[in-house]
Amino acid sequence: AAGVIQSPRHLIKEKRETATLKCYPIPRHDTVYWYQQGPGQDPQFLISFYEKMQSDKGSIPDRFSAQQFSDYHSELNMSSLELGDSALYFCASSFGGLNQPQHFGDGTRLSIL
Amino acid sequence: AQTVTQSQPEMSVQEAETVTLSCTYDTSENNYYLFWYKQPPSRQMILVIRQEAYKQQNATENRFSVNFQKAAKSFSLKISDSQLGDTAMYFCAFTKETSGSRLTFGEGTQLTVNP
């Protein structure tokens, strides 16, 4: 079965640079979620979109922004990167109308040098 | 706000034995969903089992079952016939019954299955 696709899998940036993470949900899924997982920590929710509208917002820094496009894929844009942004970034998708479980992609590992 | 607590940072079990992981949560919601996710060393997040709060019957998925006690706000995971491949970090998670709502995770329990 098709899964959530995230790209890139690994990304290395320097401080103050920008990064864009992409997420392609499972076909027919209309809801996308972004999570950040630091080393040894549980995933922390950043933001979600249902039918291309923001549906929930967590502790997402102002330096980050995200959107969901007409084909339901989503992008997380990160600017003025800091060392503390080094983490594993997960995207998950679900068929939001029936509050189905969230299925996770393999994540993007972002390292800030 | 919802909170999820896993009080066992680490647990171990012998292969083929049974182990129970604990989870408690706090919420003022009446309708919600609870999940257990597994994160093996590959760091993938894999859904193990799901429980709807309005269902009294405990969910079961093959060797995995839950003990859901709504009044006590407790949601434990039982793994029967443990296998080496069950070695992973296990996260308990909560979400409200609203489309697009976040998952709130517990701190996780690192389970090691020993041969």
mmCIF file of C-alpha atoms in Angstrom:
data_model
loop_
_atom_site.group_PDB
_atom_site.id
_atom_site.type_symbol
_atom_site.label_atom_id
_atom_site.label_comp_id
_atom_site.label_asym_id
_atom_site.label_seq_id
_atom_site.Cartn_x
_atom_site.Cartn_y
_atom_site.Cartn_z
ATOM 1 C CA ALA A 1 0.000 0.000 0.000
ATOM 2 C CA ALA A 2 1.114 3.549 -0.693
ATOM 3 C CA GLY A 3 2.591 5.398 2.257
ATOM 4 C CA VAL A 4 3.357 8.969 3.181
ATOM 5 C CA ILE A 5 6.335 10.217 1.208
ATOM 6 C CA GLN A 6 8.699 12.769 2.681
ATOM 7 C CA SER A 7 11.590 14.459 0.958
ATOM 8 C CA PRO A 8 14.409 14.853 1.395
ATOM 9 C CA ARG A 9 15.294 12.045 3.802
ATOM 10 C CA HIS A 10 18.327 13.874 5.072
ATOM 11 C CA LEU A 11 19.208 17.548 4.961
ATOM 12 C CA ILE A 12 22.254 19.383 6.209
ATOM 13 C CA LYS A 13 22.142 23.154 6.579
ATOM 14 C CA GLU A 14 24.125 25.854 8.289
ATOM 15 C CA LYS A 15 22.861 28.363 10.811
ATOM 16 C CA ARG A 16 20.732 31.159 9.389
ATOM 17 C CA GLU A 17 20.004 29.221 6.193
ATOM 18 C CA THR A 18 16.543 28.187 4.994
ATOM 19 C CA ALA A 19 15.084 24.736 4.396
ATOM 20 C CA THR A 20 11.959 23.337 2.759
ATOM 21 C CA LEU A 21 10.585 19.942 3.686
ATOM 22 C CA LYS A 22 7.997 18.261 1.497
ATOM 23 C CA CYS A 23 5.274 15.764 2.304
ATOM 24 C CA TYR A 24 3.068 13.759 -0.050
ATOM 25 C CA PRO A 25 0.150 12.161 1.817
ATOM 26 C CA ILE A 26 -1.367 8.769 1.207
ATOM 27 C CA PRO A 27 -3.750 9.013 -1.784
ATOM 28 C CA ARG A 28 -7.245 10.223 -0.773
ATOM 29 C CA HIS A 29 -5.972 11.510 2.567
ATOM 30 C CA ASP A 30 -7.033 15.121 3.041
ATOM 31 C CA THR A 31 -5.285 15.974 6.308
ATOM 32 C CA VAL A 32 -1.585 16.529 6.868
ATOM 33 C CA TYR A 33 0.273 16.947 10.154
ATOM 34 C CA TRP A 34 3.837 18.010 10.946
ATOM 35 C CA TYR A 35 5.780 16.887 14.031
ATOM 36 C CA GLN A 36 9.279 17.597 15.309
ATOM 37 C CA GLN A 37 11.181 14.946 17.275
ATOM 38 C CA GLY A 38 14.383 15.948 19.026
ATOM 39 C CA PRO A 39 16.944 13.343 20.161
ATOM 40 C CA GLY A 40 15.518 11.143 22.896
ATOM 41 C CA GLN A 41 12.206 12.998 22.897
ATOM 42 C CA ASP A 42 8.641 12.283 21.916
ATOM 43 C CA PRO A 43 7.267 13.932 18.764
ATOM 44 C CA GLN A 44 5.998 17.457 19.267
ATOM 45 C CA PHE A 45 3.139 18.711 17.122
ATOM 46 C CA LEU A 46 3.821 21.720 14.904
ATOM 47 C CA ILE A 47 0.842 22.300 12.625
ATOM 48 C CA SER A 48 -1.876 20.537 10.634
ATOM 49 C CA PHE A 49 -4.057 21.165 7.601
ATOM 50 C CA TYR A 50 -7.473 19.746 6.757
ATOM 51 C CA GLU A 51 -8.727 20.300 3.223
ATOM 52 C CA LYS A 52 -5.990 22.887 2.657
ATOM 53 C CA MET A 53 -6.985 24.990 5.662
ATOM 54 C CA GLN A 54 -4.985 25.153 8.883
ATOM 55 C CA SER A 55 -6.814 22.949 11.385
ATOM 56 C CA ASP A 56 -4.572 22.983 14.459
ATOM 57 C CA LYS A 57 -1.421 24.816 15.503
ATOM 58 C CA GLY A 58 1.128 23.814 18.082
ATOM 59 C CA SER A 59 4.475 25.189 19.194
ATOM 60 C CA ILE A 60 5.647 26.141 15.729
ATOM 61 C CA PRO A 61 8.234 28.938 15.740
ATOM 62 C CA ASP A 62 7.408 32.103 13.830
ATOM 63 C CA ARG A 63 10.431 31.309 11.639
ATOM 64 C CA PHE A 64 8.531 28.288 10.315
ATOM 65 C CA SER A 65 5.573 28.328 7.962
ATOM 66 C CA ALA A 66 3.640 25.617 6.201
ATOM 67 C CA GLN A 67 0.877 25.162 3.704
ATOM 68 C CA GLN A 68 -1.121 22.468 1.980
ATOM 69 C CA PHE A 69 -1.522 22.680 -1.767
ATOM 70 C CA SER A 70 -4.401 21.825 -4.101
ATOM 71 C CA ASP A 71 -3.013 18.306 -4.649
ATOM 72 C CA TYR A 72 -2.923 17.894 -0.830
ATOM 73 C CA HIS A 73 0.843 17.766 -0.565
ATOM 74 C CA SER A 74 2.347 19.998 2.088
ATOM 75 C CA GLU A 75 5.554 21.928 2.561
ATOM 76 C CA LEU A 76 7.211 23.097 5.770
ATOM 77 C CA ASN A 77 9.392 26.157 5.239
ATOM 78 C CA MET A 78 12.015 26.919 7.840
ATOM 79 C CA SER A 79 14.068 30.104 7.883
ATOM 80 C CA SER A 80 16.911 31.535 9.995
ATOM 81 C CA LEU A 81 17.795 28.014 11.050
ATOM 82 C CA GLU A 82 19.231 27.518 14.517
ATOM 83 C CA LEU A 83 21.244 24.669 16.032
ATOM 84 C CA GLY A 84 18.197 23.728 18.090
ATOM 85 C CA ASP A 85 16.218 23.023 14.925
ATOM 86 C CA SER A 86 18.248 19.850 14.384
ATOM 87 C CA ALA A 87 15.669 17.091 14.662
ATOM 88 C CA LEU A 88 13.668 14.449 12.875
ATOM 89 C CA TYR A 89 10.655 16.023 11.181
ATOM 90 C CA PHE A 90 7.697 13.768 10.582
ATOM 91 C CA CYS A 91 4.765 14.306 8.317
ATOM 92 C CA ALA A 92 1.622 12.255 8.881
ATOM 93 C CA SER A 93 -1.612 12.039 6.949
ATOM 94 C CA SER A 94 -5.133 10.845 7.594
ATOM 95 C CA PHE A 95 -8.580 10.878 6.101
ATOM 96 C CA GLY A 96 -9.648 13.642 8.419
ATOM 97 C CA GLY A 97 -13.368 13.563 7.854
ATOM 98 C CA LEU A 98 -13.750 10.387 9.904
ATOM 99 C CA ASN A 99 -10.858 11.139 12.280
ATOM 100 C CA GLN A 100 -8.941 8.140 11.045
ATOM 101 C CA PRO A 101 -5.533 7.312 12.519
ATOM 102 C CA GLN A 102 -2.517 9.288 11.429
ATOM 103 C CA HIS A 103 -0.030 7.419 9.290
ATOM 104 C CA PHE A 104 3.534 8.664 9.428
ATOM 105 C CA GLY A 105 6.179 9.093 6.784
ATOM 106 C CA ASP A 106 9.764 8.004 7.390
ATOM 107 C CA GLY A 107 10.762 11.518 8.398
ATOM 108 C CA THR A 108 13.336 14.074 7.294
ATOM 109 C CA ARG A 109 16.452 14.254 9.418
ATOM 110 C CA LEU A 110 17.575 17.872 9.543
ATOM 111 C CA SER A 111 21.051 18.652 10.826
ATOM 112 C CA ILE A 112 22.172 22.216 11.439
ATOM 113 C CA LEU A 113 25.927 22.798 11.469
ATOM 114 C CA ALA B 1 -4.885 20.868 27.475
ATOM 115 C CA GLN B 2 -4.336 17.160 27.283
ATOM 116 C CA THR B 3 -1.401 15.364 28.906
ATOM 117 C CA VAL B 4 -0.164 11.816 28.442
ATOM 118 C CA THR B 5 2.135 10.110 30.932
ATOM 119 C CA GLN B 6 4.178 6.949 30.548
ATOM 120 C CA SER B 7 5.828 6.169 33.861
ATOM 121 C CA GLN B 8 8.083 3.359 32.627
ATOM 122 C CA PRO B 9 11.067 4.778 30.697
ATOM 123 C CA GLU B 10 12.464 1.293 30.049
ATOM 124 C CA MET B 11 11.212 -2.266 30.202
ATOM 125 C CA SER B 12 12.544 -5.641 29.174
ATOM 126 C CA VAL B 13 10.945 -9.008 28.535
ATOM 127 C CA GLN B 14 12.066 -12.437 27.477
ATOM 128 C CA GLU B 15 11.130 -13.674 24.049
ATOM 129 C CA ALA B 16 7.721 -15.439 24.006
ATOM 130 C CA GLU B 17 6.649 -13.872 27.306
ATOM 131 C CA THR B 18 3.992 -11.217 27.932
ATOM 132 C CA VAL B 19 4.627 -7.609 28.874
ATOM 133 C CA THR B 20 2.340 -4.694 29.750
ATOM 134 C CA LEU B 21 3.197 -1.045 29.123
ATOM 135 C CA SER B 22 1.371 1.597 31.153
ATOM 136 C CA CYS B 23 -0.126 4.908 30.065
ATOM 137 C CA THR B 24 -2.301 7.451 31.828
ATOM 138 C CA TYR B 25 -3.788 10.606 30.410
ATOM 139 C CA ASP B 26 -5.675 13.663 31.495
ATOM 140 C CA THR B 27 -8.413 15.369 29.509
ATOM 141 C CA SER B 28 -11.731 17.109 29.947
ATOM 142 C CA GLU B 29 -12.968 15.764 26.617
ATOM 143 C CA ASN B 30 -15.664 13.097 26.623
ATOM 144 C CA ASN B 31 -14.993 11.758 23.145
ATOM 145 C CA TYR B 32 -11.447 11.104 22.029
ATOM 146 C CA TYR B 33 -9.098 8.495 20.597
ATOM 147 C CA LEU B 34 -6.087 6.757 22.086
ATOM 148 C CA PHE B 35 -3.250 5.091 20.218
ATOM 149 C CA TRP B 36 -0.077 3.155 20.709
ATOM 150 C CA TYR B 37 2.691 3.833 18.218
ATOM 151 C CA LYS B 38 5.920 1.878 17.898
ATOM 152 C CA GLN B 39 9.243 3.433 16.900
ATOM 153 C CA PRO B 40 11.957 0.845 16.173
ATOM 154 C CA PRO B 41 15.635 1.781 15.736
ATOM 155 C CA SER B 42 14.857 2.743 12.131
ATOM 156 C CA ARG B 43 12.913 5.679 13.682
ATOM 157 C CA GLN B 44 9.742 4.967 11.688
ATOM 158 C CA MET B 45 6.495 5.676 13.560
ATOM 159 C CA ILE B 46 4.241 2.654 13.205
ATOM 160 C CA LEU B 47 0.633 2.502 14.396
ATOM 161 C CA VAL B 48 0.135 -0.504 16.673
ATOM 162 C CA ILE B 49 -3.431 -0.171 17.947
ATOM 163 C CA ARG B 50 -6.275 2.331 18.316
ATOM 164 C CA GLN B 51 -9.095 2.740 20.851
ATOM 165 C CA GLU B 52 -12.173 4.944 20.590
ATOM 166 C CA ALA B 53 -13.174 6.355 23.977
ATOM 167 C CA TYR B 54 -16.879 5.712 23.373
ATOM 168 C CA LYS B 55 -16.258 1.976 22.920
ATOM 169 C CA GLN B 56 -16.198 -0.084 26.089
ATOM 170 C CA GLN B 57 -14.703 -3.093 24.342
ATOM 171 C CA ASN B 58 -10.920 -3.186 24.465
ATOM 172 C CA ALA B 59 -9.169 -3.131 21.094
ATOM 173 C CA THR B 60 -7.129 -6.129 19.949
ATOM 174 C CA GLU B 61 -4.720 -6.533 17.041
ATOM 175 C CA ASN B 62 -3.177 -9.998 16.878
ATOM 176 C CA ARG B 63 -0.640 -10.182 19.752
ATOM 177 C CA PHE B 64 -1.395 -6.630 20.887
ATOM 178 C CA SER B 65 -4.303 -5.698 23.122
ATOM 179 C CA VAL B 66 -5.212 -2.785 25.354
ATOM 180 C CA ASN B 67 -6.819 -2.394 28.753
ATOM 181 C CA PHE B 68 -8.815 0.836 28.516
ATOM 182 C CA GLN B 69 -10.184 2.166 31.791
ATOM 183 C CA LYS B 70 -11.984 5.417 30.941
ATOM 184 C CA ALA B 71 -12.884 6.406 34.488
ATOM 185 C CA ALA B 72 -9.313 5.899 35.624
ATOM 186 C CA LYS B 73 -7.951 7.494 32.430
ATOM 187 C CA SER B 74 -5.685 4.541 31.915
ATOM 188 C CA PHE B 75 -4.691 2.898 28.636
ATOM 189 C CA SER B 76 -2.189 0.058 28.912
ATOM 190 C CA LEU B 77 -0.758 -2.068 26.097
ATOM 191 C CA LYS B 78 -0.272 -5.807 26.469
ATOM 192 C CA ILE B 79 2.088 -7.601 24.117
ATOM 193 C CA SER B 80 1.719 -11.378 24.127
ATOM 194 C CA ASP B 81 4.271 -13.868 22.827
ATOM 195 C CA SER B 82 6.910 -11.126 22.584
ATOM 196 C CA GLN B 83 9.195 -11.288 19.560
ATOM 197 C CA LEU B 84 12.654 -9.835 18.983
ATOM 198 C CA GLY B 85 11.130 -7.511 16.393
ATOM 199 C CA ASP B 86 8.980 -5.929 19.089
ATOM 200 C CA THR B 87 12.075 -4.192 20.446
ATOM 201 C CA ALA B 88 11.278 -0.507 20.015
ATOM 202 C CA MET B 89 10.224 2.704 21.712
ATOM 203 C CA TYR B 90 6.489 2.638 22.356
ATOM 204 C CA PHE B 91 4.527 5.878 22.522
ATOM 205 C CA CYS B 92 1.037 6.279 23.907
ATOM 206 C CA ALA B 93 -0.876 9.085 22.180
ATOM 207 C CA PHE B 94 -4.153 11.006 22.528
ATOM 208 C CA THR B 95 -6.231 12.972 20.064
ATOM 209 C CA LYS B 96 -9.514 14.809 20.323
ATOM 210 C CA GLU B 97 -12.497 13.859 18.207
ATOM 211 C CA THR B 98 -12.009 16.738 15.792
ATOM 212 C CA SER B 99 -10.759 16.553 12.226
ATOM 213 C CA GLY B 100 -7.140 17.578 11.962
ATOM 214 C CA SER B 101 -6.466 17.478 15.687
ATOM 215 C CA ARG B 102 -2.952 16.877 16.911
ATOM 216 C CA LEU B 103 -1.581 13.761 18.536
ATOM 217 C CA THR B 104 -0.266 14.383 22.037
ATOM 218 C CA PHE B 105 2.377 11.813 22.907
ATOM 219 C CA GLY B 106 3.676 10.410 26.153
ATOM 220 C CA GLU B 107 7.384 10.333 26.882
ATOM 221 C CA GLY B 108 7.728 6.798 25.559
ATOM 222 C CA THR B 109 8.758 3.414 26.948
ATOM 223 C CA GLN B 110 11.822 1.684 25.521
ATOM 224 C CA LEU B 111 11.001 -2.022 25.308
ATOM 225 C CA THR B 112 13.769 -4.559 24.834
ATOM 226 C CA VAL B 113 12.915 -8.159 24.008
ATOM 227 C CA ASN B 114 15.704 -10.495 25.045
ATOM 228 C CA PRO B 115 16.387 -13.840 23.330
#
